[in-house]
PDB file of C-alpha atoms and ligand atoms in Angstrom:
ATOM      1  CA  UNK Y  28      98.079  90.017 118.517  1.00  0.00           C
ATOM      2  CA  UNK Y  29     101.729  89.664 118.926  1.00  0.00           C
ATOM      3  CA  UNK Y  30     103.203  86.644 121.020  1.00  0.00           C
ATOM      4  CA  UNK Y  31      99.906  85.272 121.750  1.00  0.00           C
ATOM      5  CA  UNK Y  32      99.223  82.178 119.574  1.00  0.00           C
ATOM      6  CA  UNK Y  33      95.880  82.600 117.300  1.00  0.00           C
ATOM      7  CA  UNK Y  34      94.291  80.737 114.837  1.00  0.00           C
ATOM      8  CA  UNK Y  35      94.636  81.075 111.192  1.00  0.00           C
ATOM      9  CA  UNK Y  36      92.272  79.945 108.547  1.00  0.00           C
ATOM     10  CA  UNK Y  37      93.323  80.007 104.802  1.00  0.00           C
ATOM     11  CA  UNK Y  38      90.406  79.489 102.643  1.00  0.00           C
ATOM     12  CA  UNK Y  39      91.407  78.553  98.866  1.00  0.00           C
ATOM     13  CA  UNK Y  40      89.547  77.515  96.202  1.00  0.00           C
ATOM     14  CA  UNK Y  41      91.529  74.581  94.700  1.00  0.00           C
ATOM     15  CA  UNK Y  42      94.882  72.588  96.151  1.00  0.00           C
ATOM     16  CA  UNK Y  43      97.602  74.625  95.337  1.00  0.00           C
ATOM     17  CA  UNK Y  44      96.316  77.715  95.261  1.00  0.00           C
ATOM     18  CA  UNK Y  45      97.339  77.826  99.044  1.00  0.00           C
ATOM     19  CA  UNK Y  46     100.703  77.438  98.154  1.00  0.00           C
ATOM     20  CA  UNK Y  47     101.232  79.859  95.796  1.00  0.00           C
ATOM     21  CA  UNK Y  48      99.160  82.564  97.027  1.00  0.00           C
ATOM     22  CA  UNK Y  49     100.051  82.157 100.777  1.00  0.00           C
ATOM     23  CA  UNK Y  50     101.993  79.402 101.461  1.00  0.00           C
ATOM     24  CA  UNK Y  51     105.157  81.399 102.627  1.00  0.00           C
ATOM     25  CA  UNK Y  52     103.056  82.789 105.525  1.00  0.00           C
ATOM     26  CA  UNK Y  53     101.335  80.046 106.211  1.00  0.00           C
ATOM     27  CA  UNK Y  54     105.077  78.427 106.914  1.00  0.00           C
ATOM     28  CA  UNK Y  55     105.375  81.423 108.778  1.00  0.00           C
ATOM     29  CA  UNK Y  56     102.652  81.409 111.131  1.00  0.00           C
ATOM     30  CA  UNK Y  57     103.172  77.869 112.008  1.00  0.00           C
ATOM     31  CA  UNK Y  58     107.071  78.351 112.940  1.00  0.00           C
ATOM     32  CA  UNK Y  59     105.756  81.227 115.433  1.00  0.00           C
ATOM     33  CA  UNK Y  60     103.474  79.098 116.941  1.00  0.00           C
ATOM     34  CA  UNK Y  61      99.996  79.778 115.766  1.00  0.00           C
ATOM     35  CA  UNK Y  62      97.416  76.786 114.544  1.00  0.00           C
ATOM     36  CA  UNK Y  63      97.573  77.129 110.697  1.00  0.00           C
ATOM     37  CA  UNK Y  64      93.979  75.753 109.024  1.00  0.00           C
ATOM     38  CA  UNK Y  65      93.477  75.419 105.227  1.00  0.00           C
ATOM     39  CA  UNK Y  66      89.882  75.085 103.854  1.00  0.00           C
ATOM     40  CA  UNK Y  67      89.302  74.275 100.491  1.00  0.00           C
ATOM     41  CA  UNK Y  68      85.791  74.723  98.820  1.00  0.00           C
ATOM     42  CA  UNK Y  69      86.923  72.426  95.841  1.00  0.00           C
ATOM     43  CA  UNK Y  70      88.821  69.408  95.317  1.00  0.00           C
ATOM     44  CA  UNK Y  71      89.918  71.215  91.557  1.00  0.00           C
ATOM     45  CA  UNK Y  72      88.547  68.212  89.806  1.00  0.00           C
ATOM     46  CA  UNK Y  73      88.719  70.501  86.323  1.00  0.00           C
ATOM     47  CA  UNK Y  74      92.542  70.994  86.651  1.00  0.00           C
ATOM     48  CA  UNK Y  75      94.180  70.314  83.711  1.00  0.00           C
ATOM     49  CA  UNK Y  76      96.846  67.092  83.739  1.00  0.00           C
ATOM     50  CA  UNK Y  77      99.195  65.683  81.688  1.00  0.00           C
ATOM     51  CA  UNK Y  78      98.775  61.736  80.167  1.00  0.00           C
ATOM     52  CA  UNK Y  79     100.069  59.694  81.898  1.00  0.00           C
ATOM     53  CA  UNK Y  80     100.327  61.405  85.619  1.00  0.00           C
ATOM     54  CA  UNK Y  81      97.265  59.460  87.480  1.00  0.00           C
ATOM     55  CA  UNK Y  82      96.472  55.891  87.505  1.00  0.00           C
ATOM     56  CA  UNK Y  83      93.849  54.471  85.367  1.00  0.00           C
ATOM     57  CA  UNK Y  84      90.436  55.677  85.984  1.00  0.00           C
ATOM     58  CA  UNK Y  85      92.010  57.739  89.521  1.00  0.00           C
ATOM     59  CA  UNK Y  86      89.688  60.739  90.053  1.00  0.00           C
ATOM     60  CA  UNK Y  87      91.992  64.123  89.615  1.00  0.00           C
ATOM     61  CA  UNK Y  88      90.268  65.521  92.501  1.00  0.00           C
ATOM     62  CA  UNK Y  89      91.243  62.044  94.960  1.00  0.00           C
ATOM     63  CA  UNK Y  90      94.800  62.441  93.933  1.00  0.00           C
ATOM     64  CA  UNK Y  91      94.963  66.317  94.949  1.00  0.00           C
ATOM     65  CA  UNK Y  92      93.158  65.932  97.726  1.00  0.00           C
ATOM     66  CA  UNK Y  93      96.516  63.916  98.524  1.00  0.00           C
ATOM     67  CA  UNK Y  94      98.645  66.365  97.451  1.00  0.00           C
ATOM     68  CA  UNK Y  95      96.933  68.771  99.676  1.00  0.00           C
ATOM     69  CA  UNK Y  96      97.732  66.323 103.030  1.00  0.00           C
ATOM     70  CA  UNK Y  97     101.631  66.293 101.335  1.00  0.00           C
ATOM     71  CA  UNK Y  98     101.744  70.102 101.292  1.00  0.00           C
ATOM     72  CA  UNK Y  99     100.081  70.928 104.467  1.00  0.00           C
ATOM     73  CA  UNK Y 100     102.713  68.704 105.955  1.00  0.00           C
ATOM     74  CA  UNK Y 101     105.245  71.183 104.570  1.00  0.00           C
ATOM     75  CA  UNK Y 102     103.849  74.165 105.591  1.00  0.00           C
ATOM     76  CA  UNK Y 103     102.498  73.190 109.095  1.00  0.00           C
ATOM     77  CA  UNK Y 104      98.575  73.071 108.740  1.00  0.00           C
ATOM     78  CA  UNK Y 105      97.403  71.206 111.259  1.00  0.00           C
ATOM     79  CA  UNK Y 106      94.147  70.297 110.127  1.00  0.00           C
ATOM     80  CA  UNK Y 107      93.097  70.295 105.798  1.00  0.00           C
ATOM     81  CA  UNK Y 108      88.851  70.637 105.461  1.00  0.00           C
ATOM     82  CA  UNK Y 109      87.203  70.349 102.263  1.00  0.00           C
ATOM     83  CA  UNK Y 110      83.782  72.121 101.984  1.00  0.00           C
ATOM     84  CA  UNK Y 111      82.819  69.813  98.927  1.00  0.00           C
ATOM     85  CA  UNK Y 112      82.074  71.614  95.790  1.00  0.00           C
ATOM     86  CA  UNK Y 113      83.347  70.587  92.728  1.00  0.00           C
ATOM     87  CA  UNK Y 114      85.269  73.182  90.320  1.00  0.00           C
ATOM     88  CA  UNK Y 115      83.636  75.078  88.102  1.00  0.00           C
ATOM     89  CA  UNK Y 116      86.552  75.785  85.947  1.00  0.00           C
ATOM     90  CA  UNK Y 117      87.325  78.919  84.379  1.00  0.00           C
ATOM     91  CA  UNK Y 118      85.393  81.769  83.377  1.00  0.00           C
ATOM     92  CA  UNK Y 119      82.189  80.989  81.011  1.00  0.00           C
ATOM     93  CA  UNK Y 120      82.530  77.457  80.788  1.00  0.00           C
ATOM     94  CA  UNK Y 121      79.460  75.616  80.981  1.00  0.00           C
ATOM     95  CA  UNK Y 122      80.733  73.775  84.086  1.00  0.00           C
ATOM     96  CA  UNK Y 123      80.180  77.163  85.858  1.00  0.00           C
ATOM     97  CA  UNK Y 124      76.729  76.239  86.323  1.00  0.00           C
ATOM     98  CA  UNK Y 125      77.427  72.288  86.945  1.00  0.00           C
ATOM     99  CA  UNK Y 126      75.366  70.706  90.108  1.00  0.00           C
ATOM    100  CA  UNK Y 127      77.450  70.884  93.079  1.00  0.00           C
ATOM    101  CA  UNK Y 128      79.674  73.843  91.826  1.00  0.00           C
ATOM    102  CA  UNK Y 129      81.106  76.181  93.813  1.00  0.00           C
ATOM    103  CA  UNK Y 130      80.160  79.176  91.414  1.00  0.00           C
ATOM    104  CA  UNK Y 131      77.109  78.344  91.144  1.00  0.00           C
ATOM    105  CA  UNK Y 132      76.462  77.542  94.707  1.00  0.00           C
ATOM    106  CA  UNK Y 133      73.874  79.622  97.479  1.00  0.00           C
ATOM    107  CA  UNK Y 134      75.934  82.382  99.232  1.00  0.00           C
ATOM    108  CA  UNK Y 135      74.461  81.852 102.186  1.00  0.00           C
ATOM    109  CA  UNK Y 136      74.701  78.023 102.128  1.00  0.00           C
ATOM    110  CA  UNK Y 137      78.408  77.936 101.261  1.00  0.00           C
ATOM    111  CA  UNK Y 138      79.271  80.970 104.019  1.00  0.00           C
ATOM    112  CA  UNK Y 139      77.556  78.604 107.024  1.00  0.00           C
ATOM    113  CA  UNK Y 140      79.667  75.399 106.169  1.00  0.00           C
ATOM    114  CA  UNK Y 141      82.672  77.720 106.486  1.00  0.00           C
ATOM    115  CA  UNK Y 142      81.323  79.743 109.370  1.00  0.00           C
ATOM    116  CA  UNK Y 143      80.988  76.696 111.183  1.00  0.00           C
ATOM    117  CA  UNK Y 144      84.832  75.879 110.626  1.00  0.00           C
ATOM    118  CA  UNK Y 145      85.919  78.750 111.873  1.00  0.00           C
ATOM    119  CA  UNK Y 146      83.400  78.911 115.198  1.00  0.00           C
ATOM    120  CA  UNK Y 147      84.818  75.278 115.724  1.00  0.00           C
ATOM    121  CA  UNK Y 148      88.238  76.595 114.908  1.00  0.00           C
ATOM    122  CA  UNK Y 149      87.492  79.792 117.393  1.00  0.00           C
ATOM    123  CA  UNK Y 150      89.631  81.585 114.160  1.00  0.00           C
ATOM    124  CA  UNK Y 151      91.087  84.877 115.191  1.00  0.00           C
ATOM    125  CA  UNK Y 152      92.267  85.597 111.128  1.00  0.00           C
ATOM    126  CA  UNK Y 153      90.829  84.658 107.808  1.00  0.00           C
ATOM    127  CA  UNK Y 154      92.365  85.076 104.797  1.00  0.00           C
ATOM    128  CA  UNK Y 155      90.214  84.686 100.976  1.00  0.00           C
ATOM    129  CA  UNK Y 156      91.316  87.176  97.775  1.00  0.00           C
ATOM    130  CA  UNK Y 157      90.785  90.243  96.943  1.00  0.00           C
ATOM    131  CA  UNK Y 158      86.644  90.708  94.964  1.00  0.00           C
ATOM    132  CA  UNK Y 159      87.966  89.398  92.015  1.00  0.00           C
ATOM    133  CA  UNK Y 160      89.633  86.644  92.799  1.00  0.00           C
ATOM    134  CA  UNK Y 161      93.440  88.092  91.636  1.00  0.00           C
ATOM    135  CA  UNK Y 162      92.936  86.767  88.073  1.00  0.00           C
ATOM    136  CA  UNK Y 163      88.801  86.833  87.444  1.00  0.00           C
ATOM    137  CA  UNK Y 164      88.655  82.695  88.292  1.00  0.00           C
ATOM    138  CA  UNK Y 165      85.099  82.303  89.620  1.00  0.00           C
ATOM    139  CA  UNK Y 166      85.741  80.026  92.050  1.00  0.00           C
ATOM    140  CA  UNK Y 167      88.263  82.713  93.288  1.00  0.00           C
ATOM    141  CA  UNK Y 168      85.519  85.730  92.865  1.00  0.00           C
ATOM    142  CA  UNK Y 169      83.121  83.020  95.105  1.00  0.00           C
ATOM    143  CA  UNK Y 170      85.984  82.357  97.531  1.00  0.00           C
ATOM    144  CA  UNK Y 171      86.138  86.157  98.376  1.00  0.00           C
ATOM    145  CA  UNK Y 172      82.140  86.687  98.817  1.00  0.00           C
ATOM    146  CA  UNK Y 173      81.721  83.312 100.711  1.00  0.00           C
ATOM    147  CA  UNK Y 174      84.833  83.956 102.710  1.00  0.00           C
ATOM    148  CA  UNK Y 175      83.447  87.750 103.898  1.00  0.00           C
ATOM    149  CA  UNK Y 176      80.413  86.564 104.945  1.00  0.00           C
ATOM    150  CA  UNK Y 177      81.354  83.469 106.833  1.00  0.00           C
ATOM    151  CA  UNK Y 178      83.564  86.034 109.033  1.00  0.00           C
ATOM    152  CA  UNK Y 179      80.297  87.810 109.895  1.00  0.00           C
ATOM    153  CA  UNK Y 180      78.312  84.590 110.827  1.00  0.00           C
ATOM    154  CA  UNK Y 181      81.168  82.791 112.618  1.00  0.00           C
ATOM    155  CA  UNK Y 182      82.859  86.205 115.058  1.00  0.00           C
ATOM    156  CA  UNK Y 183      85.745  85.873 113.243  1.00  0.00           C
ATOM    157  CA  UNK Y 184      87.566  89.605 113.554  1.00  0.00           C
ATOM    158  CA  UNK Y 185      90.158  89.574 110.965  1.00  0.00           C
ATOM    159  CA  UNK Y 186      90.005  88.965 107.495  1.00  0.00           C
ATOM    160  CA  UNK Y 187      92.467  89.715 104.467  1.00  0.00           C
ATOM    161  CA  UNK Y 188      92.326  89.201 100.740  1.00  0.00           C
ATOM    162  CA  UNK Y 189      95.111  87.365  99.247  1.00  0.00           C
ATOM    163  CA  UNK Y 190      96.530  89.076  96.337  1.00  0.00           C
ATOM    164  CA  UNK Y 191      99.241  90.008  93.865  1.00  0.00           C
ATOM    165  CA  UNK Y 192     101.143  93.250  93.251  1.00  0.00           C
ATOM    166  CA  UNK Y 193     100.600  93.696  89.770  1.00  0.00           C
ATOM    167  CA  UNK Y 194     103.704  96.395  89.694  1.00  0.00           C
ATOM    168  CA  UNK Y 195     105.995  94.423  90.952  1.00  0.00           C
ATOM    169  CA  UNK Y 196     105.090  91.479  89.807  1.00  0.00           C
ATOM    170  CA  UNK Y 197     105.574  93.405  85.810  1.00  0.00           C
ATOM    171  CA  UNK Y 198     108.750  94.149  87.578  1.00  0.00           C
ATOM    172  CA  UNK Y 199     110.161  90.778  88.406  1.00  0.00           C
ATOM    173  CA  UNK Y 200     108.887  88.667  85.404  1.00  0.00           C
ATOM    174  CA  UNK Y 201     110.421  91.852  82.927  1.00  0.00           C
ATOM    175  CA  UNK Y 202     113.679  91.405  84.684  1.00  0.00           C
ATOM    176  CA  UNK Y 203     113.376  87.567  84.256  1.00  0.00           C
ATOM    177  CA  UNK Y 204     112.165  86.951  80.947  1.00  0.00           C
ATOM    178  CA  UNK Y 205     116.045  86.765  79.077  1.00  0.00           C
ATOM    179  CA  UNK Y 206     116.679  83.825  81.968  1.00  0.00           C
ATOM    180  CA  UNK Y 207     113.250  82.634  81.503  1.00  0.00           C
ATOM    181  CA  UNK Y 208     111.959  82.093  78.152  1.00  0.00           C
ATOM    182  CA  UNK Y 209     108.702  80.044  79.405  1.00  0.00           C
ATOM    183  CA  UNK Y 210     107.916  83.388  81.702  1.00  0.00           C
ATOM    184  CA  UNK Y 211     104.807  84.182  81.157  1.00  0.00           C
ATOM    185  CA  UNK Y 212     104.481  87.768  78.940  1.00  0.00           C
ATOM    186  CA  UNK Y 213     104.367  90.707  81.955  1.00  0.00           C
ATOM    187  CA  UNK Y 214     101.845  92.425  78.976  1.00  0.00           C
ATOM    188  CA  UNK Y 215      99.222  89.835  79.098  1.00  0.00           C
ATOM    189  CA  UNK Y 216      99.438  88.934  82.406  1.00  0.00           C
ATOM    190  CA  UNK Y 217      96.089  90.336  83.672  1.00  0.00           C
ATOM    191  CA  UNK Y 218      96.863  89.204  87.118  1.00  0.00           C
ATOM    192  CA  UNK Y 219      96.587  91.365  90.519  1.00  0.00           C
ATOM    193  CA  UNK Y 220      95.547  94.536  91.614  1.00  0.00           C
ATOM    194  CA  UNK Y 221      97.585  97.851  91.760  1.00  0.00           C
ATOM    195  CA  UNK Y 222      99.172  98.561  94.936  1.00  0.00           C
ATOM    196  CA  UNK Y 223      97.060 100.843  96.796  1.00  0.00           C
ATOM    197  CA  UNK Y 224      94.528  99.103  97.796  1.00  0.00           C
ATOM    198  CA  UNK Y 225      97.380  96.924  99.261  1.00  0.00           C
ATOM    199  CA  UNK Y 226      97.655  96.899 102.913  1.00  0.00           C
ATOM    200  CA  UNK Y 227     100.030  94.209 103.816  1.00  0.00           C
ATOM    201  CA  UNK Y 228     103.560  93.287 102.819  1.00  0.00           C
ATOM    202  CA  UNK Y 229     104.505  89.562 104.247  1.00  0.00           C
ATOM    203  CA  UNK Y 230     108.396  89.318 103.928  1.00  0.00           C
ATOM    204  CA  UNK Y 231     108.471  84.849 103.316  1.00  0.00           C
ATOM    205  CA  UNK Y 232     112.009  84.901 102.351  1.00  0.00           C
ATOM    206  CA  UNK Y 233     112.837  82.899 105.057  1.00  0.00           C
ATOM    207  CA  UNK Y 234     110.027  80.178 104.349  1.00  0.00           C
ATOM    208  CA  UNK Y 235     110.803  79.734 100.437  1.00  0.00           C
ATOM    209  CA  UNK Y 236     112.107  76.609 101.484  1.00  0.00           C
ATOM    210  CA  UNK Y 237     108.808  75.055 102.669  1.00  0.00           C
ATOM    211  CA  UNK Y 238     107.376  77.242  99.912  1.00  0.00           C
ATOM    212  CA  UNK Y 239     108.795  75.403  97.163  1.00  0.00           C
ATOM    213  CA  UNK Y 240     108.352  71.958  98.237  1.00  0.00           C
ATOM    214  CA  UNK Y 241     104.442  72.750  99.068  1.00  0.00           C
ATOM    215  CA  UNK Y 242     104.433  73.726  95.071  1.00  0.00           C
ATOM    216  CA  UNK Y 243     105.889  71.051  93.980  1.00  0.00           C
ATOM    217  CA  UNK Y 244     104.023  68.415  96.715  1.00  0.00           C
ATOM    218  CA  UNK Y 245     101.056  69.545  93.971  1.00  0.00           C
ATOM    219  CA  UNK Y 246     102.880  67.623  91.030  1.00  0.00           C
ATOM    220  CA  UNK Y 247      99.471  67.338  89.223  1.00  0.00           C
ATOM    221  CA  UNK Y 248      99.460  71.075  88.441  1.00  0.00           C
ATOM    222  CA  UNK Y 249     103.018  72.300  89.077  1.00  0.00           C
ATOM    223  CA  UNK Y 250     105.434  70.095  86.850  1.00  0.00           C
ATOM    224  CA  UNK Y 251     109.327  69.879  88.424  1.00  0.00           C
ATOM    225  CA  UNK Y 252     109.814  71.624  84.884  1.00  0.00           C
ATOM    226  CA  UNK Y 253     107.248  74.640  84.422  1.00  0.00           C
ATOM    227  CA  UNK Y 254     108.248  77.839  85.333  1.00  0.00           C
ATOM    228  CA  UNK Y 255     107.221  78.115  89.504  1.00  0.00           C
ATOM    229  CA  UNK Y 256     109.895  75.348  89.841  1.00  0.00           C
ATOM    230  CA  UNK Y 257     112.452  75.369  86.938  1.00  0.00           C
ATOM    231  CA  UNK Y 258     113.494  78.556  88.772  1.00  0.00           C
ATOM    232  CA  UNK Y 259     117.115  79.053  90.359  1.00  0.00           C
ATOM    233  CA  UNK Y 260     116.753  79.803  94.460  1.00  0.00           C
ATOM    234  CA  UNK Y 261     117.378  84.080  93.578  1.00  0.00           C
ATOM    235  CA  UNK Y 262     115.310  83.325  90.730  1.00  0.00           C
ATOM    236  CA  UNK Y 263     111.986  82.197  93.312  1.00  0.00           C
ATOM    237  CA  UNK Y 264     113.240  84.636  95.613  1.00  0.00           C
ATOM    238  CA  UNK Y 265     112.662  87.355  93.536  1.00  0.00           C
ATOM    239  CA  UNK Y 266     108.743  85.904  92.468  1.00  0.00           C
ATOM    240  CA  UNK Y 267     107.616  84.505  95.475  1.00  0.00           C
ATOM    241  CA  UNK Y 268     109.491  86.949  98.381  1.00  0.00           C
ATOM    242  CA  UNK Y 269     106.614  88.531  99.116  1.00  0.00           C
ATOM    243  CA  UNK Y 270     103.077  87.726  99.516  1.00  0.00           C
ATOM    244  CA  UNK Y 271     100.712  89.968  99.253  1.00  0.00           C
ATOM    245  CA  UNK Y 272      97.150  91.077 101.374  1.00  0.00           C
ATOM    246  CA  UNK Y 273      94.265  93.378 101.552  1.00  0.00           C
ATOM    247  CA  UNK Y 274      92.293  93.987 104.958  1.00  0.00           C
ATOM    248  CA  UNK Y 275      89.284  93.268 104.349  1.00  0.00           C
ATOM    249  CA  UNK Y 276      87.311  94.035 107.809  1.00  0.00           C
ATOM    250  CA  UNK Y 277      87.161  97.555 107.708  1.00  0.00           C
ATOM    251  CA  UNK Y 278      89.563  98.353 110.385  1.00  0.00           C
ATOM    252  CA  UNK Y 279      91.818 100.816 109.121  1.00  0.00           C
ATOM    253  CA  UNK Y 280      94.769  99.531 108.318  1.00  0.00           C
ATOM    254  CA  UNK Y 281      98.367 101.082 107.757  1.00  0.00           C
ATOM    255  CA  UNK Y 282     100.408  99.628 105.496  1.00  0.00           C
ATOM    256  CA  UNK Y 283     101.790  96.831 107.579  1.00  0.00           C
ATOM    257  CA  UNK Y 284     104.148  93.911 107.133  1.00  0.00           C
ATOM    258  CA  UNK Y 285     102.476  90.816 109.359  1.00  0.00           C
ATOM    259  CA  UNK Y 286      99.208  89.985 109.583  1.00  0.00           C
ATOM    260  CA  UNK Y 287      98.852  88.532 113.442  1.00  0.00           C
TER     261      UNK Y 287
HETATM  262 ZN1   ZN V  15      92.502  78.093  92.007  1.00  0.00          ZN
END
């Protein structure tokens, strides 16, 4: 695709997931030029908060749905969509199955309100996760299934799953843990997929910036004080360098380091 501006559309299941999981090329694909587009399919309305954070009787999901405008802003989207499921929160909860949820929601239903973003959109890429959603969330397994087949009903050619290095991340977090006491434990981490199904390698170090202030633009979910943001600069370099994708559309795909 090279010089030629495209069209990217993130699909994420909950506000801040986009920063985390892509938000470094997302920065990136807006400073080359290209239209960056985030869909979410849930306003993550079951996200846990601490007392005191939203106003009295403020919906969670109204006050990330601001957060999401703040941290688009960072990273260049030009344009934020909601599909309008609620969270089903995490696996085997009984909210799984709540009306309106996007687990529980038609396939086919779900796929044509994104398809129809991304005809509008004329999107040349589309990125979900990987089938299981990098860490077995439902709404991430859905995001993956809806996302694949709105690429078929809208023409949209490329498509990669969002994912996680689960070697290096075991690598980083070991190497981190006597700085980082809160660091989560590499041995329970059950988080990403092995690295050969990996295709693509996004270099963000230049957008950690912009990657950082998206995180912590999401102050309902990413305290100034947890562990994404407590970090030192080297410290979130080493974590968040690289993001990580899996084509998805059956072209073959050498391992690669962009993905327009
Ligand atoms: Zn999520």
């Amino acid at each position: 695709m090279g010089d030629v501006p495209a069209t990217i559309v993130f699909f994420h299941a909950h506000p801040d997931d986009e920063t985390i999981a892509t938000g470094g090329t997302m920065a990136r694909a807006h400073h080359e030029g290209h239209r960056v587009v985030v869909v979410f399919a849930t306003r993550g309305e079951l996200g846990e908060v601490d007392p005191g954070v939203l106003d009295e009787s403020e919906p969670l999901g109204d006050r990330r749905a601001i957060e999401s405008q703040r941290a688009a802003a960072v990273l260049g989207a030009a344009r934020v969509v909601f599909l309008g499921y609620r969270d089903s929160g995490m696996a085997g909860e009984d909210s799984n199955h709540a009306e309106g949820s996007f687990a529980g929601a038609d396939l086919e239903e779900a796929a044509t309100r994104l398809a129809a973003v991304l005809r509008e959109e004329d999107a040349d890429v589309l990125t979900v996760y990987d089938d299981w959603g990098t860490y077995g969330h439902p709404d991430h397994i859905k995001v993956h299934r809806v996302g694949v087949r709105a690429a078929q009903l809208g023409g949209t050619p490329r498509v990669y799953g969002a994912t996680v290095s689960r070697q290096a991340l075991r690598t980083v977090i070991t190497n981190l843990r006597d700085a980082l006491p809160d660091a989560p434990d590499p041995d329970e981490l059950d988080l990403g997929v092995d690295e050969g199904p990996i295709t693509t390698f996004v270099d963000v170090t230049a957008y950690l910036r912009q990657k950082r202030a998206s995180m912590a633009a999401h102050a309902t979910q990413i305290a100034p004080e947890s562990f994404f943001l407590a970090t030192t600069d080297d410290q979130f370099r080493a974590v968040f360098g690289t993001e990580w994708f899996i084509r998805l559309d059956h072209t073959p795909t050498e391992r690669e380091t962009w993905i327009l």
